[in-house]
Tab-separated table of C-alpha atoms in Angstrom:
chain	number	residue	atom	x	y	z
A	1	MET	CA	-30.559	-14.300	15.459
A	2	HIS	CA	-29.472	-10.549	15.441
A	3	HIS	CA	-28.402	-11.215	19.272
A	4	ALA	CA	-26.113	-13.911	18.179
A	5	ARG	CA	-24.392	-11.955	15.497
A	6	ASP	CA	-23.832	-9.004	17.860
A	7	ALA	CA	-22.218	-11.364	20.122
A	8	GLY	CA	-19.970	-13.020	18.207
A	9	ALA	CA	-19.048	-9.595	16.608
A	10	ALA	CA	-18.374	-8.518	19.928
A	11	GLY	CA	-16.538	-11.443	20.868
A	12	GLU	CA	-14.233	-11.015	18.172
A	13	LEU	CA	-13.580	-7.664	18.545
A	14	SER	CA	-12.845	-8.082	21.903
A	15	GLU	CA	-10.299	-10.849	21.161
A	16	LEU	CA	-8.445	-8.712	18.932
A	17	ARG	CA	-8.045	-6.113	21.144
A	18	GLN	CA	-6.710	-8.620	24.196
A	19	GLU	CA	-4.194	-9.839	21.218
A	20	TYR	CA	-3.353	-6.374	20.048
A	21	TYR	CA	-2.715	-5.599	23.767
A	22	ARG	CA	-0.143	-8.390	24.038
A	23	CYS	CA	1.683	-7.451	20.684
A	24	LEU	CA	3.004	-4.138	22.501
A	25	THR	CA	5.632	-5.435	24.563
A	26	ARG	CA	6.969	-2.040	25.582
A	27	ARG	CA	5.268	1.186	26.928
A	28	THR	CA	2.527	-1.084	26.338
A	29	ASP	CA	-0.375	1.018	28.231
A	30	ALA	CA	0.934	4.375	26.333
A	31	LEU	CA	0.650	2.669	23.007
A	32	PHE	CA	-2.816	1.251	23.898
A	33	GLU	CA	-4.383	4.508	25.512
A	34	LEU	CA	-2.965	6.079	21.923
A	35	THR	CA	-4.662	3.768	19.878
A	36	ASP	CA	-7.931	4.364	21.708
A	37	ALA	CA	-7.604	8.171	21.505
A	38	VAL	CA	-7.192	7.756	17.713
A	39	LEU	CA	-10.616	5.466	17.587
A	40	CYS	CA	-12.570	7.879	19.919
A	41	THR	CA	-11.492	11.254	18.980
A	42	ASP	CA	-14.214	13.329	17.495
A	43	GLY	CA	-12.884	14.315	13.935
A	44	PRO	CA	-9.856	14.290	12.286
A	45	VAL	CA	-6.645	13.589	14.154
A	46	ARG	CA	-4.456	16.780	13.676
A	47	SER	CA	-1.731	16.294	16.606
A	48	ILE	CA	-0.391	13.607	18.825
A	49	ALA	CA	-0.393	15.760	21.138
A	50	GLU	CA	-4.060	16.884	21.040
A	51	LEU	CA	-4.999	13.288	21.509
A	52	SER	CA	-4.469	13.753	25.317
A	53	PHE	CA	-7.317	15.711	25.778
A	54	THR	CA	-9.249	12.360	24.953
A	55	GLY	CA	-11.037	10.804	27.978
A	56	GLU	CA	-9.519	7.316	26.821
A	57	HIS	CA	-6.087	9.057	26.933
A	58	ARG	CA	-4.933	8.903	30.698
A	59	ARG	CA	-1.102	10.581	30.122
A	60	GLY	CA	0.408	13.459	29.666
A	61	HIS	CA	0.608	15.039	26.169
A	62	GLY	CA	4.192	14.282	25.461
A	63	SER	CA	3.661	10.358	26.307
A	64	GLY	CA	2.359	9.839	22.508
A	65	TYR	CA	5.492	10.550	21.061
A	66	ALA	CA	7.705	9.036	23.801
A	67	ALA	CA	5.986	5.968	23.404
A	68	LEU	CA	6.226	5.916	19.714
A	69	ALA	CA	10.192	6.769	20.009
A	70	ARG	CA	10.928	4.149	22.741
A	71	GLY	CA	8.016	1.675	22.587
A	72	ARG	CA	8.207	-1.971	21.239
A	73	VAL	CA	5.510	-3.502	18.776
A	74	ASP	CA	5.589	-7.184	18.042
A	75	ILE	CA	5.033	-6.598	14.406
A	76	ASP	CA	4.935	-10.468	13.460
A	77	ARG	CA	2.618	-11.336	16.058
A	78	LEU	CA	0.329	-8.494	15.154
A	79	ARG	CA	0.483	-9.780	11.371
A	80	THR	CA	-0.706	-13.026	12.654
A	81	ALA	CA	-3.281	-11.356	14.804
A	82	LEU	CA	-4.711	-8.969	11.698
A	83	THR	CA	-4.829	-12.338	9.376
A	84	ALA	CA	-6.715	-14.455	12.097
A	85	VAL	CA	-9.822	-12.340	12.203
A	86	SER	CA	-12.743	-12.759	9.882
A	87	LEU	CA	-11.919	-11.688	6.250
A	88	PRO	CA	-14.040	-10.601	3.470
A	89	ARG	CA	-14.321	-12.798	0.016
A	90	ALA	CA	-15.589	-11.992	-3.354
A	91	ALA	CA	-18.695	-12.946	-5.108
A	92	ASP	CA	-17.443	-16.627	-5.708
A	93	GLY	CA	-15.854	-17.205	-2.129
A	94	ARG	CA	-12.502	-16.438	-3.204
A	95	LEU	CA	-9.998	-13.995	-1.211
A	96	VAL	CA	-8.808	-10.965	-3.393
A	97	LEU	CA	-5.881	-9.069	-2.241
A	98	ALA	CA	-5.129	-5.780	-3.629
A	99	VAL	CA	-1.162	-4.425	-3.131
A	100	ASP	CA	-0.279	-0.873	-3.698
A	101	VAL	CA	2.696	1.937	-2.414
A	102	THR	CA	1.335	4.936	-0.674
A	103	CYS	CA	4.092	7.372	0.538
A	104	TRP	CA	4.436	9.356	3.844
A	105	LEU	CA	6.051	12.357	2.432
A	106	ARG	CA	8.815	14.002	4.396
A	107	PRO	CA	10.242	16.618	1.970
A	108	GLU	CA	12.040	18.982	4.536
A	109	ALA	CA	13.114	16.512	7.345
A	110	HIS	CA	16.677	16.263	6.449
A	111	THR	CA	17.509	14.543	9.521
A	112	CYS	CA	15.118	11.552	9.175
A	113	PRO	CA	17.190	8.609	7.805
A	114	GLN	CA	16.374	6.192	4.931
A	115	ARG	CA	14.007	8.825	2.898
A	116	ILE	CA	13.468	7.897	-0.758
A	117	LEU	CA	12.387	9.907	-3.499
A	118	CYS	CA	8.456	9.183	-3.970
A	119	HIS	CA	6.706	9.435	-6.861
A	120	THR	CA	3.702	11.943	-6.555
A	121	TYR	CA	1.399	13.256	-9.040
A	122	GLY	CA	1.522	17.165	-10.037
A	123	ARG	CA	-1.259	19.514	-10.761
A	124	GLY	CA	-0.438	19.634	-14.360
A	125	LYS	CA	-1.819	16.929	-16.788
A	126	ASP	CA	0.822	13.797	-16.973
A	127	GLN	CA	3.157	15.559	-14.436
A	128	HIS	CA	4.827	13.960	-11.483
A	129	MET	CA	7.206	15.221	-8.928
A	130	MET	CA	9.618	13.348	-6.918
A	131	VAL	CA	9.158	14.176	-3.317
A	132	PRO	CA	11.373	12.875	-0.597
A	133	GLY	CA	9.609	10.324	2.019
A	134	TRP	CA	9.014	6.784	3.448
A	135	PRO	CA	7.127	4.809	0.841
A	136	TYR	CA	5.333	1.801	2.306
A	137	SER	CA	3.608	-1.483	0.358
A	138	ILE	CA	0.276	-2.428	1.949
A	139	VAL	CA	-1.715	-5.596	1.345
A	140	VAL	CA	-5.569	-5.826	1.946
A	141	ALA	CA	-8.147	-8.146	1.222
A	142	LEU	CA	-11.147	-6.667	-0.709
A	143	GLU	CA	-14.977	-7.428	-0.096
A	144	THR	CA	-17.890	-6.835	-2.311
A	145	GLY	CA	-20.913	-4.288	-1.720
A	146	ARG	CA	-21.711	-0.828	-1.908
A	147	HIS	CA	-19.090	0.506	0.380
A	148	SER	CA	-15.113	1.011	0.405
A	149	TRP	CA	-14.041	-1.198	3.351
A	150	THR	CA	-10.948	-3.154	2.893
A	151	ALA	CA	-9.082	-5.566	5.414
A	152	PRO	CA	-5.439	-4.635	6.218
A	153	LEU	CA	-3.016	-7.747	6.324
A	154	ASP	CA	0.206	-6.394	5.792
A	155	ALA	CA	2.680	-3.048	5.593
A	156	VAL	CA	6.533	-2.871	4.572
A	157	ARG	CA	8.184	0.085	4.550
A	158	LEU	CA	10.481	0.274	0.963
A	159	ALA	CA	14.193	0.896	2.197
A	160	PRO	CA	16.705	2.525	0.005
A	161	GLY	CA	17.988	-0.183	-2.394
A	162	ASP	CA	15.165	-2.169	-2.320
A	163	ASP	CA	13.548	-3.672	-5.472
A	164	ALA	CA	9.793	-2.938	-5.279
A	165	ALA	CA	8.880	-6.118	-7.345
A	166	SER	CA	11.049	-8.312	-4.910
A	167	VAL	CA	9.785	-6.882	-1.947
A	168	THR	CA	5.981	-7.396	-3.092
A	169	ALA	CA	6.679	-11.070	-4.285
A	170	ARG	CA	8.023	-11.630	-0.621
A	171	GLN	CA	5.230	-10.034	0.855
A	172	ILE	CA	2.456	-11.586	-0.868
A	173	ARG	CA	4.319	-15.375	-0.114
A	174	ASN	CA	3.890	-14.267	3.552
A	175	VAL	CA	0.382	-12.957	3.596
A	176	VAL	CA	-0.713	-16.198	1.560
A	177	ALA	CA	1.241	-18.402	4.121
A	178	ARG	CA	-0.461	-16.424	6.961
A	179	LEU	CA	-3.937	-16.967	5.526
A	180	ILE	CA	-3.139	-20.925	4.976
A	181	ALA	CA	-2.458	-21.015	8.714
A	182	ALA	CA	-5.127	-19.273	9.787
A	183	GLY	CA	-7.462	-21.798	8.000
A	184	HIS	CA	-8.755	-19.082	5.405
A	185	TRP	CA	-7.760	-21.290	2.358
A	186	SER	CA	-7.589	-25.030	2.005
A	187	PRO	CA	-6.526	-27.335	-0.770
A	188	GLY	CA	-9.867	-27.068	-3.090
A	189	ASP	CA	-10.873	-23.526	-2.544
A	190	PRO	CA	-10.743	-21.051	-5.495
A	191	GLU	CA	-7.134	-19.481	-5.975
A	192	ILE	CA	-6.084	-16.480	-4.351
A	193	LEU	CA	-6.389	-13.577	-6.519
A	194	PRO	CA	-3.924	-10.481	-5.650
A	195	VAL	CA	-4.726	-7.391	-7.832
A	196	ALA	CA	-2.288	-4.802	-8.955
A	197	ASP	CA	-1.822	-1.586	-10.703
A	198	ALA	CA	0.275	-1.004	-13.902
A	199	GLY	CA	3.094	-0.384	-11.740
A	200	TYR	CA	3.796	-3.932	-11.116
A	201	ASP	CA	5.243	-6.778	-13.330
A	202	GLY	CA	2.769	-9.065	-13.713
A	203	PRO	CA	4.286	-11.756	-15.353
A	204	ARG	CA	7.516	-11.616	-12.868
A	205	LEU	CA	5.135	-11.966	-9.997
A	206	ALA	CA	3.151	-14.812	-11.507
A	207	HIS	CA	6.766	-16.336	-12.178
A	208	VAL	CA	7.990	-15.939	-8.699
A	209	LEU	CA	4.943	-16.923	-7.056
A	210	ALA	CA	4.022	-20.290	-9.455
A	211	ASP	CA	4.477	-22.474	-6.521
A	212	LEU	CA	1.783	-20.937	-4.589
A	213	SER	CA	-2.047	-21.476	-5.259
A	214	ILE	CA	-2.465	-17.954	-6.681
A	215	ALA	CA	-3.303	-16.115	-9.658
A	216	VAL	CA	-2.213	-12.710	-10.434
A	217	LEU	CA	-3.953	-9.958	-12.072
A	218	VAL	CA	-2.253	-6.765	-13.181
A	219	ARG	CA	-3.162	-3.864	-15.379
A	220	MET	CA	-1.110	-2.869	-18.196
A	221	ARG	CA	-0.158	0.082	-20.000
A	222	SER	CA	-1.606	0.682	-23.049
A	223	ASP	CA	1.609	1.018	-25.116
A	224	ARG	CA	2.718	-2.470	-24.373
A	225	VAL	CA	3.172	-5.375	-27.012
A	226	LEU	CA	2.468	-8.732	-26.182
A	227	ARG	CA	3.165	-11.933	-28.500
A	228	ARG	CA	0.895	-14.800	-29.629
A	229	PRO	CA	1.696	-18.593	-29.305
A	230	ALA	CA	4.664	-19.865	-31.435
A	231	PRO	CA	3.265	-21.779	-34.815
A	232	PRO	CA	3.973	-25.273	-35.160
A	233	HIS	CA	7.289	-26.196	-36.372
A	234	PRO	CA	6.923	-27.699	-40.028
A	235	PRO	CA	8.271	-31.277	-40.187
A	236	GLY	CA	11.643	-30.992	-42.399
A	237	THR	CA	12.228	-27.444	-41.649
A	238	ARG	CA	15.831	-26.355	-40.679
A	239	GLY	CA	16.906	-24.224	-38.125
A	240	ARG	CA	15.826	-23.640	-34.659
A	241	PRO	CA	11.724	-23.464	-34.001
A	242	CYS	CA	10.380	-20.191	-32.883
A	243	ARG	CA	9.752	-19.207	-29.430
A	244	HIS	CA	7.364	-16.310	-30.482
A	245	GLY	CA	4.286	-15.811	-32.705
A	246	GLY	CA	2.735	-12.481	-33.984
A	247	GLU	CA	2.885	-9.596	-32.255
A	248	PHE	CA	-0.465	-8.246	-30.394
A	249	VAL	CA	-0.160	-4.240	-30.038
A	250	PHE	CA	-2.499	-3.015	-27.480
A	251	GLY	CA	-2.443	0.522	-29.749
A	252	ASP	CA	-3.025	-1.277	-33.133
A	253	ARG	CA	-6.443	-2.851	-33.568
A	254	ALA	CA	-5.218	-4.219	-36.711
A	255	THR	CA	-3.137	-6.817	-34.550
A	256	TRP	CA	-6.088	-7.709	-32.323
A	257	ALA	CA	-8.012	-10.547	-34.191
A	258	GLU	CA	-11.265	-11.696	-33.268
A	259	PRO	CA	-10.969	-12.251	-29.311
A	260	GLU	CA	-12.307	-15.825	-27.648
A	261	ILE	CA	-14.470	-14.164	-25.340
A	262	THR	CA	-16.877	-10.735	-25.910
A	263	SER	CA	-19.204	-9.766	-23.204
A	264	GLU	CA	-21.525	-6.927	-22.648
A	265	THR	CA	-23.032	-5.863	-19.268
A	266	THR	CA	-24.344	-2.714	-17.323
A	267	THR	CA	-22.794	-1.276	-14.334
A	268	ARG	CA	-24.375	0.867	-11.798
A	269	LEU	CA	-21.405	3.243	-11.492
A	270	TYR	CA	-19.723	2.974	-15.108
A	271	GLY	CA	-22.671	2.239	-16.909
A	272	PRO	CA	-22.562	-0.233	-20.227
A	273	ALA	CA	-19.488	-2.084	-20.489
A	274	LEU	CA	-17.756	-3.897	-23.542
A	275	VAL	CA	-15.593	-6.763	-22.141
A	276	ARG	CA	-13.022	-8.445	-24.688
A	277	ALA	CA	-10.654	-11.482	-23.826
A	278	TRP	CA	-7.778	-12.785	-25.654
A	279	ASP	CA	-6.207	-16.335	-24.721
A	280	ARG	CA	-2.641	-17.226	-24.427
A	281	LEU	CA	-0.782	-14.145	-24.884
A	282	HIS	CA	2.460	-13.553	-23.464
A	283	PRO	CA	5.658	-10.827	-23.206
A	284	ARG	CA	8.744	-11.237	-24.791
A	285	LEU	CA	11.565	-11.568	-22.193
A	286	THR	CA	15.013	-10.240	-22.300
A	287	HIS	CA	17.846	-10.683	-20.215
A	288	HIS	CA	17.699	-6.904	-18.891
A	289	ILE	CA	16.766	-5.212	-15.799
A	290	ALA	CA	14.371	-7.748	-13.733
A	291	TRP	CA	15.561	-11.038	-15.823
A	292	ALA	CA	19.246	-9.869	-15.988
A	293	ALA	CA	20.263	-12.511	-13.310
A	294	HIS	CA	17.996	-15.217	-14.688
A	295	ASP	CA	19.880	-18.488	-15.721
A	296	GLY	CA	18.909	-20.313	-18.771
A	297	GLU	CA	16.670	-19.797	-21.015
A	298	LEU	CA	13.966	-17.085	-20.493
A	299	PRO	CA	10.264	-18.715	-19.513
A	300	ILE	CA	7.369	-18.387	-21.785
A	301	LEU	CA	4.566	-16.562	-19.366
A	302	GLU	CA	0.955	-17.102	-21.204
A	303	GLY	CA	-1.973	-15.650	-19.777
A	304	THR	CA	-5.097	-13.954	-20.754
A	305	VAL	CA	-5.297	-10.511	-21.845
A	306	ILE	CA	-8.896	-8.706	-20.848
A	307	TRP	CA	-10.018	-5.173	-22.867
A	308	LEU	CA	-12.637	-3.150	-20.613
A	309	GLN	CA	-14.327	-0.317	-21.953
A	310	VAL	CA	-17.017	1.573	-19.956
A	311	GLU	CA	-19.282	4.457	-20.788
A	312	ARG	CA	-18.809	6.731	-18.080
A	313	LEU	CA	-16.492	7.378	-14.705
A	314	PRO	CA	-17.728	8.713	-11.272
A	315	SER	CA	-15.494	11.634	-11.410
A	316	GLY	CA	-16.912	12.712	-14.795
A	317	ALA	CA	-13.753	11.901	-16.522
A	318	ILE	CA	-13.732	10.640	-19.973
A	319	PRO	CA	-13.250	6.820	-19.841
A	320	LYS	CA	-10.092	5.155	-21.618
A	321	PRO	CA	-9.970	1.283	-22.051
A	322	VAL	CA	-8.550	-0.819	-19.763
A	323	TRP	CA	-6.056	-3.613	-20.337
A	324	LEU	CA	-5.778	-6.468	-17.876
A	325	TRP	CA	-3.444	-9.547	-17.736
A	326	HIS	CA	-4.452	-12.744	-15.818
A	327	SER	CA	-1.765	-15.518	-15.130
A	328	ARG	CA	-4.318	-18.122	-15.952
A	329	THR	CA	-5.457	-19.371	-19.437
A	330	GLY	CA	-8.654	-21.118	-20.479
A	331	LEU	CA	-10.934	-18.518	-18.741
A	332	THR	CA	-14.380	-18.785	-18.963
A	333	ARG	CA	-17.099	-16.101	-19.691
A	334	ALA	CA	-18.072	-16.281	-16.134
A	335	GLU	CA	-14.413	-16.025	-14.916
A	336	VAL	CA	-13.646	-13.285	-17.133
A	337	ASP	CA	-16.529	-10.997	-15.484
A	338	LEU	CA	-15.435	-12.031	-12.165
A	339	THR	CA	-11.852	-10.645	-13.043
A	340	TRP	CA	-12.673	-7.380	-14.414
A	341	GLN	CA	-14.909	-6.737	-11.562
A	342	ALA	CA	-12.293	-7.920	-9.026
A	343	PHE	CA	-10.064	-5.396	-10.552
A	344	LEU	CA	-12.297	-2.331	-10.091
A	345	ARG	CA	-12.758	-2.947	-6.390
A	346	ARG	CA	-9.095	-2.559	-6.277
A	347	PHE	CA	-9.661	0.992	-6.240
A	348	ASP	CA	-11.044	0.919	-2.642
A	349	ILE	CA	-7.406	0.536	-1.372
A	350	GLU	CA	-7.263	4.255	-2.304
A	351	HIS	CA	-10.203	5.066	0.019
A	352	THR	CA	-8.073	3.200	2.841
A	353	PHE	CA	-5.037	5.176	2.367
A	354	ARG	CA	-7.366	8.402	2.265
A	355	MET	CA	-8.925	7.331	5.721
A	356	LEU	CA	-5.697	6.509	7.246
A	357	LYS	CA	-4.012	10.013	6.413
A	358	GLN	CA	-6.825	12.364	6.256
A	359	THR	CA	-9.146	10.865	9.171
A	360	LEU	CA	-6.780	8.798	11.477
A	361	GLY	CA	-3.657	11.084	10.911
A	362	TRP	CA	-1.162	8.474	9.481
A	363	THR	CA	1.113	11.201	7.952
A	364	THR	CA	0.340	13.884	10.813
A	365	PRO	CA	3.006	13.482	13.196
A	366	LYS	CA	6.755	14.688	12.408
A	367	LEU	CA	8.464	11.459	13.367
A	368	PRO	CA	12.336	11.569	13.300
A	369	SER	CA	13.042	7.978	12.961
A	370	PRO	CA	11.563	5.294	10.603
A	371	ASP	CA	11.471	2.648	13.283
A	372	ALA	CA	8.749	5.152	15.245
A	373	ALA	CA	6.727	5.449	11.576
A	374	ASP	CA	6.712	1.831	11.586
A	375	ARG	CA	4.917	1.628	15.055
A	376	TRP	CA	2.603	4.243	14.402
A	377	THR	CA	1.771	2.756	10.691
A	378	TRP	CA	0.927	-0.581	12.433
A	379	LEU	CA	-1.228	0.993	15.570
A	380	LEU	CA	-3.385	2.917	12.548
A	381	LEU	CA	-3.927	-0.714	10.801
A	382	ALA	CA	-4.882	-1.973	14.045
A	383	ALA	CA	-7.120	0.511	14.759
A	384	TYR	CA	-8.793	0.245	11.278
A	385	THR	CA	-9.259	-3.171	11.654
A	386	GLN	CA	-11.222	-2.680	15.170
A	387	LEU	CA	-13.233	-0.200	13.137
A	388	ARG	CA	-14.187	-2.903	10.373
A	389	LEU	CA	-14.953	-5.505	13.318
A	390	ALA	CA	-17.282	-3.033	14.879
A	391	ARG	CA	-19.606	-2.676	12.021
A	392	LYS	CA	-22.041	-5.342	13.219
A	393	LEU	CA	-22.233	-3.252	16.949
A	394	ALA	CA	-22.471	0.122	15.080
A	395	THR	CA	-25.364	2.557	14.990
A	396	ASP	CA	-25.846	5.391	12.634
A	397	LEU	CA	-24.493	8.710	14.706
A	398	ARG	CA	-25.036	10.865	11.635
A	399	ARG	CA	-24.904	14.521	11.182
A	400	PRO	CA	-28.459	16.480	10.727
A	401	TRP	CA	-27.085	17.274	7.347
A	402	GLU	CA	-26.041	13.404	6.241
A	403	LYS	CA	-28.461	11.141	4.751
A	404	PRO	CA	-29.451	7.941	6.871
A	405	ARG	CA	-27.929	4.661	5.489
A	406	PRO	CA	-28.118	0.999	6.524
A	407	THR	CA	-25.609	-0.176	9.032
A	408	GLN	CA	-24.241	-2.610	6.328
A	409	ARG	CA	-23.164	0.600	4.363
A	410	LEU	CA	-21.669	2.884	7.159
A	411	SER	CA	-18.391	4.625	6.277
A	412	PRO	CA	-15.501	4.211	8.549
A	413	SER	CA	-15.923	7.581	9.555
A	414	ARG	CA	-19.491	7.023	10.777
A	415	ILE	CA	-18.374	4.091	12.524
A	416	ARG	CA	-15.803	5.889	14.690
A	417	ARG	CA	-18.080	8.378	15.988
A	418	GLY	CA	-19.557	5.760	18.365
A	419	PHE	CA	-16.511	3.698	18.592
A	420	GLY	CA	-16.259	4.626	22.598
A	421	THR	CA	-19.608	3.265	23.294
A	422	TYR	CA	-18.873	-0.196	22.231
A	423	VAL	CA	-15.296	-0.681	24.223
A	424	HIS	CA	-15.963	0.963	27.527
A	425	ASN	CA	-17.334	-1.954	28.942
A	426	TRP	CA	-14.529	-4.387	27.970
A	427	PRO	CA	-11.658	-3.907	30.577
A	428	VAL	CA	-8.684	-5.273	28.159
A	429	ARG	CA	-5.339	-4.044	30.026
A	430	PRO	CA	-4.649	-4.207	33.681
A	431	VAL	CA	-3.626	-1.337	36.236
A	432	SER	CA	-0.881	0.920	34.988
A	433	ARG	CA	2.233	0.320	35.394
A	434	ASN	CA	4.513	1.939	38.124
A	435	PRO	CA	6.245	5.210	36.751
A	436	LEU	CA	9.521	3.651	38.239
A	437	ASP	CA	9.382	0.261	36.205
A	438	PRO	CA	13.038	-0.505	35.686
A	439	ALA	CA	11.498	-1.767	32.090
A	440	ARG	CA	11.145	1.956	31.026
A	441	ASP	CA	13.989	3.812	29.473
A	442	ALA	CA	16.410	5.701	31.815
A	443	PRO	CA	16.116	9.638	31.014
A	444	ARG	CA	18.775	10.463	28.333
A	445	ASP	CA	19.766	13.998	27.518
A	446	CYS	CA	18.835	15.005	23.659
A	447	PRO	CA	21.545	15.546	21.342
A	448	THR	CA	21.938	19.413	20.522
A	449	THR	CA	22.448	18.779	16.839
A	450	SER	CA	20.773	15.933	14.715
A	451	PRO	CA	22.956	14.273	11.655
A	452	ARG	CA	21.747	14.979	8.399
A	453	HIS	CA	20.807	12.263	6.003
A	454	ALA	CA	20.808	12.377	2.274
A	455	THR	CA	17.886	11.356	0.220
A	456	THR	CA	18.302	8.196	-2.244
A	457	SER	CA	16.347	6.365	-4.820
A	458	THR	CA	15.066	2.893	-4.994
A	459	PRO	CA	17.249	1.100	-8.336
A	460	SER	CA	16.665	-2.433	-8.463
A	461	PRO	CA	19.732	-4.181	-8.001
A	462	ALA	CA	19.806	-5.365	-11.412
A	463	GLN	CA	20.244	-1.762	-12.529
A	464	THR	CA	23.583	-0.130	-12.739
A	465	SER	CA	24.817	3.423	-12.804
A	466	ARG	CA	25.825	5.244	-16.008
A	467	ASN	CA	28.978	6.218	-14.441
A	468	PRO	CA	29.983	3.541	-11.925
A	469	HIS	CA	33.045	5.488	-10.430
A	470	ALA	CA	30.580	8.773	-9.553
A	471	ALA	CA	29.135	7.286	-6.617
A	472	GLY	CA	32.431	6.643	-4.891
A	473	ARG	CA	34.051	10.075	-6.090
A	474	PRO	CA	34.633	12.405	-3.113
A	475	SER	CA	33.109	15.989	-3.269
A	476	ARG	CA	36.063	18.736	-3.645
A	477	ALA	CA	34.508	21.419	-1.478
A	478	THR	CA	33.744	18.986	1.329
A	479	HIS	CA	37.336	16.786	1.481
A	480	ASP	CA	39.836	18.563	-0.219
A	481	PRO	CA	41.535	21.256	2.055
A	482	ALA	CA	43.074	23.371	-0.715
A	483	GLU	CA	39.740	23.826	-2.020
A	484	GLN	CA	38.434	24.641	0.922
A	485	VAL	CA	41.228	27.537	1.472
A	486	LYS	CA	40.232	28.731	-1.975
A	487	THR	CA	36.404	28.747	-1.158
A	488	GLN	CA	36.822	31.132	2.074
A	489	ALA	CA	39.636	33.211	-0.032
A	490	ARG	CA	37.008	33.949	-2.479
A	491	ARG	CA	34.168	34.902	-0.080
A	492	SER	CA	36.887	37.335	1.677
A	493	MET	CA	37.246	39.154	-1.416
A	494	ASN	CA	33.450	39.249	-2.246
A	495	ARG	CA	32.881	40.990	1.264
A	496	VAL	CA	32.756	44.798	1.265
A	497	CYS	CA	33.941	47.095	3.969
A	498	GLN	CA	30.957	48.397	5.707
A	499	PRO	CA	32.366	51.869	6.604
A	500	CYS	CA	33.809	52.215	3.074
A	501	ALA	CA	30.497	51.243	1.403
A	502	GLY	CA	28.470	53.913	3.210
A	503	GLY	CA	25.531	51.730	3.840
A	504	ALA	CA	23.857	49.403	6.100
A	505	ARG	CA	25.229	45.586	6.659
A	506	PRO	CA	23.381	43.673	3.899
A	507	SER	CA	21.273	40.816	5.672
């Protein structure tokens, strides 16, 4: 039984590696060896050049950067390959997708184009900073169990001017289409459940993706105000019927009334948990920001609001109530329990981001172009997927000070320690290409100076600037010749003659 399972896992991993090799259309061997070097090196990735010391990397220290700069990756085919492998499922057999944005910060890369001000948390309480970088929207499939493994499915870099909500909706739609094409979902199966944090507009996502067999679950801020269903219109009453009922204020218990569902349970990490659910609550929409371009009457988007209170947190912080909004109404007690448990699994995507950044070295290289950053991102997503498929083949190569763990609970770092022993017997790539292959780029001279690019923010297309004329106004110091002459004259007058000053030249 175990031999059949190991053979199936080995065959699936081998098929993925072969398909991944076909997805590399230019600088194929260099990109493939770079991925193997990331998987087989000992310890965190500190530099692309240092990966050339790994036995799986058979080229010089500069080939890695050259492959990322001039190589080509068929990203659409790679998306299909990552979706075609076996995917984890929740306790009820449904696919649970987590979507979140993580940033590749580049604060001092003034010559890198398409940088965006990214939100980062400061050291103080309730403080944040805006740092230039490349934000990526990543979608993963979640699974159950006492581990933090996820299955990456898609990654999209947000360009200047992109609306994050529109990009997320389009990204989820494409992922669901690939899941259906790969046979992971068919009519009659439980609905796919995308899970997102409070930064996403859940009702809008549910409205845009209403034609798909999905149910949206998002966390809402604790200062939100929703509305109850409109009361029936009394017969004989003149005037327009009411579209909204009474208010449901998250911060005012007097407006809550009795919940339709109340549940108490005990969890391993969070202790006793109290859950309450109210059915058929909706936000009051207005023709502003996201709904400014909506034609006609705004829809009524009803859903189920779930209130979750736990006793403790693993970090030791004081727990606060969590408000969740589910796009489906009429949920049963069992469905409510599965809903908030699925949201708690969403935090596994944070562990995936940490693995990509701190161990696999996602944000380590100082790449000059966003295209090279996209190639490096997809190389690491393919590497992480190979680690996930190798779990059934792995053995626990633990350090003397580490506790032994079952094979099912090994972390990605422990799987990576012995990954080289799993793939050495699987020849995937042919003999290396001739260095004089015409498919390679001709040598070109490096420019002496690189152009500088300004950092932009990510406003929604529906948002407008407070001063619409400021964006097109030229800078006087740069474009006005008279102003430049005055500036040079002021600088000349401020200079002090060194012999008269009797001192050293100022630095």
